[in-house]
mmCIF file of C-alpha atoms in Angstrom:
data_model
loop_
_atom_site.group_PDB
_atom_site.id
_atom_site.type_symbol
_atom_site.label_atom_id
_atom_site.label_comp_id
_atom_site.label_asym_id
_atom_site.label_seq_id
_atom_site.Cartn_x
_atom_site.Cartn_y
_atom_site.Cartn_z
ATOM 1 C CA UNK A 1 60.352 133.601 32.453
ATOM 2 C CA UNK A 2 56.945 134.897 33.142
ATOM 3 C CA UNK A 3 58.196 135.335 36.955
ATOM 4 C CA UNK A 4 61.321 136.975 36.477
ATOM 5 C CA UNK A 5 59.561 139.471 33.935
ATOM 6 C CA UNK A 6 56.843 140.378 36.740
ATOM 7 C CA UNK A 7 59.441 141.070 39.569
ATOM 8 C CA UNK A 8 61.210 142.971 37.496
ATOM 9 C CA UNK A 9 58.247 145.422 37.182
ATOM 10 C CA UNK A 10 57.567 145.608 40.415
ATOM 11 C CA UNK A 11 61.492 146.449 40.937
ATOM 12 C CA UNK A 12 60.870 149.311 38.300
ATOM 13 C CA UNK A 13 58.448 150.508 40.168
ATOM 14 C CA UNK A 14 59.738 150.478 43.333
ATOM 15 C CA UNK A 15 63.282 151.918 41.986
ATOM 16 C CA UNK A 16 60.336 154.589 40.165
ATOM 17 C CA UNK A 17 58.118 155.867 43.857
ATOM 18 C CA UNK A 18 62.121 155.868 45.677
ATOM 19 C CA UNK A 19 63.034 158.450 43.432
ATOM 20 C CA UNK A 20 59.488 160.057 43.331
ATOM 21 C CA UNK A 21 60.639 159.901 47.315
ATOM 22 C CA UNK A 22 63.862 161.810 47.355
ATOM 23 C CA UNK A 23 62.681 164.892 44.772
ATOM 24 C CA UNK A 24 59.350 165.852 44.330
ATOM 25 C CA UNK A 25 58.094 169.134 42.935
ATOM 26 C CA UNK A 26 55.404 170.625 45.373
ATOM 27 C CA UNK A 27 53.324 173.616 44.392
ATOM 28 C CA UNK A 28 51.535 176.020 47.345
ATOM 29 C CA UNK A 29 49.931 179.152 46.724
ATOM 30 C CA UNK A 30 51.573 182.027 48.701
ATOM 31 C CA UNK A 31 48.684 184.587 50.150
ATOM 32 C CA UNK A 32 52.417 187.163 50.623
ATOM 33 C CA UNK A 33 52.617 187.109 45.913
ATOM 34 C CA UNK A 34 48.876 185.911 45.234
ATOM 35 C CA UNK A 35 50.469 183.263 43.743
ATOM 36 C CA UNK A 36 51.059 179.277 43.323
ATOM 37 C CA UNK A 37 54.646 179.123 44.046
ATOM 38 C CA UNK A 38 56.741 176.048 43.078
ATOM 39 C CA UNK A 39 59.537 174.219 45.376
ATOM 40 C CA UNK A 40 61.503 171.027 44.946
ATOM 41 C CA UNK A 41 61.182 168.843 47.982
ATOM 42 C CA UNK A 42 64.583 166.811 48.317
ATOM 43 C CA UNK A 43 64.149 164.014 51.707
ATOM 44 C CA UNK A 44 67.061 161.178 51.886
ATOM 45 C CA UNK A 45 65.262 160.824 55.756
ATOM 46 C CA UNK A 46 62.274 162.590 56.869
ATOM 47 C CA UNK A 47 64.368 164.839 59.042
ATOM 48 C CA UNK A 48 67.835 164.958 56.721
ATOM 49 C CA UNK A 49 69.115 168.393 55.264
ATOM 50 C CA UNK A 50 69.523 167.953 51.338
ATOM 51 C CA UNK A 51 72.874 170.212 51.910
ATOM 52 C CA UNK A 52 74.965 168.681 53.786
ATOM 53 C CA UNK A 53 77.267 169.951 56.745
ATOM 54 C CA UNK A 54 80.346 170.777 55.990
ATOM 55 C CA UNK A 55 83.825 172.248 57.560
ATOM 56 C CA UNK A 56 85.713 174.564 54.880
ATOM 57 C CA UNK A 57 88.987 176.323 54.093
ATOM 58 C CA UNK A 58 87.841 180.420 54.877
ATOM 59 C CA UNK A 59 90.411 183.402 54.062
ATOM 60 C CA UNK A 60 87.561 186.230 54.080
ATOM 61 C CA UNK A 61 87.350 188.938 56.169
ATOM 62 C CA UNK A 62 85.074 188.047 58.634
ATOM 63 C CA UNK A 63 86.949 186.737 62.193
ATOM 64 C CA UNK A 64 86.121 183.780 64.703
ATOM 65 C CA UNK A 65 83.074 182.906 65.921
ATOM 66 C CA UNK A 66 81.164 184.988 63.098
ATOM 67 C CA UNK A 67 78.168 183.671 61.786
ATOM 68 C CA UNK A 68 78.001 184.808 57.818
ATOM 69 C CA UNK A 69 74.676 184.179 56.202
ATOM 70 C CA UNK A 70 74.815 184.848 51.570
ATOM 71 C CA UNK A 71 71.305 184.829 50.960
ATOM 72 C CA UNK A 72 72.241 184.495 47.254
ATOM 73 C CA UNK A 73 74.496 181.388 47.986
ATOM 74 C CA UNK A 74 71.660 180.125 50.484
ATOM 75 C CA UNK A 75 74.388 179.031 52.601
ATOM 76 C CA UNK A 76 75.119 180.100 56.562
ATOM 77 C CA UNK A 77 79.263 179.982 57.549
ATOM 78 C CA UNK A 78 80.265 179.661 61.094
ATOM 79 C CA UNK A 79 84.014 180.975 61.078
ATOM 80 C CA UNK A 80 85.525 178.939 63.857
ATOM 81 C CA UNK A 81 89.363 180.024 63.233
ATOM 82 C CA UNK A 82 92.164 178.698 62.018
ATOM 83 C CA UNK A 83 91.123 179.582 58.867
ATOM 84 C CA UNK A 84 88.197 177.107 58.742
ATOM 85 C CA UNK A 85 84.314 177.607 58.678
ATOM 86 C CA UNK A 86 81.611 175.591 58.961
ATOM 87 C CA UNK A 87 78.919 175.350 56.179
ATOM 88 C CA UNK A 88 75.425 174.958 56.658
ATOM 89 C CA UNK A 89 72.770 174.614 53.980
ATOM 90 C CA UNK A 90 69.588 177.097 54.612
ATOM 91 C CA UNK A 91 66.217 178.304 53.332
ATOM 92 C CA UNK A 92 66.054 182.302 53.139
ATOM 93 C CA UNK A 93 63.420 185.218 52.663
ATOM 94 C CA UNK A 94 61.642 184.357 49.281
ATOM 95 C CA UNK A 95 61.480 187.759 46.546
ATOM 96 C CA UNK A 96 60.564 190.341 48.406
ATOM 97 C CA UNK A 97 61.084 188.929 52.032
ATOM 98 C CA UNK A 98 65.694 189.557 51.564
ATOM 99 C CA UNK A 99 67.099 191.926 53.600
ATOM 100 C CA UNK A 100 71.189 192.253 54.886
ATOM 101 C CA UNK A 101 73.325 193.807 57.721
ATOM 102 C CA UNK A 102 75.433 193.433 60.331
ATOM 103 C CA UNK A 103 73.688 192.813 63.804
ATOM 104 C CA UNK A 104 74.297 190.475 66.884
ATOM 105 C CA UNK A 105 72.203 187.488 68.412
ATOM 106 C CA UNK A 106 70.580 189.053 71.561
ATOM 107 C CA UNK A 107 68.547 186.272 72.818
ATOM 108 C CA UNK A 108 68.093 182.128 71.795
ATOM 109 C CA UNK A 109 65.766 179.547 73.049
ATOM 110 C CA UNK A 110 65.387 175.976 72.805
ATOM 111 C CA UNK A 111 61.903 174.950 71.326
ATOM 112 C CA UNK A 112 60.492 178.356 71.293
ATOM 113 C CA UNK A 113 57.478 179.540 70.583
ATOM 114 C CA UNK A 114 55.926 181.550 67.796
ATOM 115 C CA UNK A 115 54.112 184.846 67.381
ATOM 116 C CA UNK A 116 53.627 186.005 64.279
ATOM 117 C CA UNK A 117 54.307 189.283 63.663
ATOM 118 C CA UNK A 118 51.442 191.658 62.687
ATOM 119 C CA UNK A 119 52.198 192.144 59.256
ATOM 120 C CA UNK A 120 52.683 188.467 58.768
ATOM 121 C CA UNK A 121 49.146 187.731 60.053
ATOM 122 C CA UNK A 122 48.024 190.437 58.000
ATOM 123 C CA UNK A 123 49.357 188.564 54.968
ATOM 124 C CA UNK A 124 47.417 185.431 56.672
ATOM 125 C CA UNK A 125 44.911 185.650 58.818
ATOM 126 C CA UNK A 126 44.649 182.561 59.406
ATOM 127 C CA UNK A 127 47.641 181.864 61.498
ATOM 128 C CA UNK A 128 47.147 181.692 65.194
ATOM 129 C CA UNK A 129 48.480 184.568 67.386
ATOM 130 C CA UNK A 130 50.801 182.175 69.226
ATOM 131 C CA UNK A 131 51.930 178.733 69.089
ATOM 132 C CA UNK A 132 53.579 177.113 71.610
ATOM 133 C CA UNK A 133 57.220 175.474 70.950
ATOM 134 C CA UNK A 134 57.152 171.864 69.785
ATOM 135 C CA UNK A 135 58.224 168.978 66.384
ATOM 136 C CA UNK A 136 55.348 170.950 64.775
ATOM 137 C CA UNK A 137 55.954 174.772 65.584
ATOM 138 C CA UNK A 138 57.491 176.608 62.613
ATOM 139 C CA UNK A 139 60.752 177.787 64.522
ATOM 140 C CA UNK A 140 61.443 174.284 65.186
ATOM 141 C CA UNK A 141 64.199 172.965 68.243
ATOM 142 C CA UNK A 142 65.895 175.863 68.589
ATOM 143 C CA UNK A 143 66.211 179.971 67.457
ATOM 144 C CA UNK A 144 68.416 182.552 67.794
ATOM 145 C CA UNK A 145 67.114 186.016 67.439
ATOM 146 C CA UNK A 146 68.850 187.891 65.581
ATOM 147 C CA UNK A 147 69.582 192.297 66.911
ATOM 148 C CA UNK A 148 66.533 194.052 66.906
ATOM 149 C CA UNK A 149 65.005 193.073 63.690
ATOM 150 C CA UNK A 150 62.288 190.241 63.659
ATOM 151 C CA UNK A 151 64.478 188.104 62.167
ATOM 152 C CA UNK A 152 65.843 184.484 63.600
ATOM 153 C CA UNK A 153 68.097 181.869 62.453
ATOM 154 C CA UNK A 154 66.028 178.753 63.345
ATOM 155 C CA UNK A 155 64.669 175.265 62.366
ATOM 156 C CA UNK A 156 62.169 174.027 60.427
ATOM 157 C CA UNK A 157 59.994 170.645 60.322
ATOM 158 C CA UNK A 158 60.205 171.329 56.660
ATOM 159 C CA UNK A 159 63.826 169.920 55.724
ATOM 160 C CA UNK A 160 62.951 169.974 51.549
ATOM 161 C CA UNK A 161 62.525 173.694 51.913
ATOM 162 C CA UNK A 162 66.381 173.624 52.672
ATOM 163 C CA UNK A 163 68.201 175.426 49.682
ATOM 164 C CA UNK A 164 65.349 177.632 48.697
ATOM 165 C CA UNK A 165 63.619 180.837 48.807
ATOM 166 C CA UNK A 166 59.935 180.648 50.815
ATOM 167 C CA UNK A 167 60.530 182.248 54.064
ATOM 168 C CA UNK A 168 59.198 185.988 55.474
ATOM 169 C CA UNK A 169 62.593 186.540 56.183
ATOM 170 C CA UNK A 170 63.528 184.268 58.162
ATOM 171 C CA UNK A 171 67.046 182.095 58.231
ATOM 172 C CA UNK A 172 65.802 178.059 58.094
ATOM 173 C CA UNK A 173 68.130 175.557 58.695
ATOM 174 C CA UNK A 174 67.243 171.728 59.926
ATOM 175 C CA UNK A 175 66.695 170.785 63.588
ATOM 176 C CA UNK A 176 70.072 168.977 63.544
ATOM 177 C CA UNK A 177 71.752 171.267 62.070
ATOM 178 C CA UNK A 178 70.428 174.823 63.815
ATOM 179 C CA UNK A 179 70.927 172.519 67.349
ATOM 180 C CA UNK A 180 74.555 171.811 66.372
ATOM 181 C CA UNK A 181 75.232 175.608 65.512
ATOM 182 C CA UNK A 182 73.639 176.532 68.517
ATOM 183 C CA UNK A 183 75.277 175.184 70.791
ATOM 184 C CA UNK A 184 78.558 177.071 69.487
ATOM 185 C CA UNK A 185 77.295 180.478 69.732
ATOM 186 C CA UNK A 186 76.476 182.467 72.516
ATOM 187 C CA UNK A 187 74.269 185.932 73.210
ATOM 188 C CA UNK A 188 76.601 188.385 71.561
ATOM 189 C CA UNK A 189 77.879 186.334 68.314
ATOM 190 C CA UNK A 190 78.063 188.851 65.491
ATOM 191 C CA UNK A 191 76.075 188.114 62.041
ATOM 192 C CA UNK A 192 76.726 189.207 58.872
ATOM 193 C CA UNK A 193 73.622 188.685 56.197
ATOM 194 C CA UNK A 194 74.799 189.472 52.833
ATOM 195 C CA UNK A 195 73.249 189.124 49.484
#
């Protein structure tokens, strides 16, 4: 009887530990707003998106091959045609860093290097001037550069930020999702960002 109670206690603590690993509240200092921000980190696997990619019905105004970024929904849609679109979970710009407009992809890069823009370096002086591409790079596995803006659709090594508003305006996807989208689009693809 005592052994059975001990096993039940251990099982309960393991179950609680699993729940914490799947959903955890994280606080971090945001120099741009000079305040602490809170996000909920959700992970099933270390690099898995908490929002699964799915094929959906699409009857909107944009044509085949268009990327639609809905920052309010925190979703990216890629119109594949025949009344269908792929829907991905994304991370978007935090308050004060949202934007909208129509542009095109002007460049694509695999494991891109990252040069923080001057405005970002001013807000966060400890950032490096340049970071080479790789698993720890904030741009992740792939990047698609949007028009003449400083923004990109890119990967991230922080999948728990998908579905959150924490970036400086770029559109984040998990590395798996951004690699999938990267293979589907080319330079010149239309990108429509709506709020």
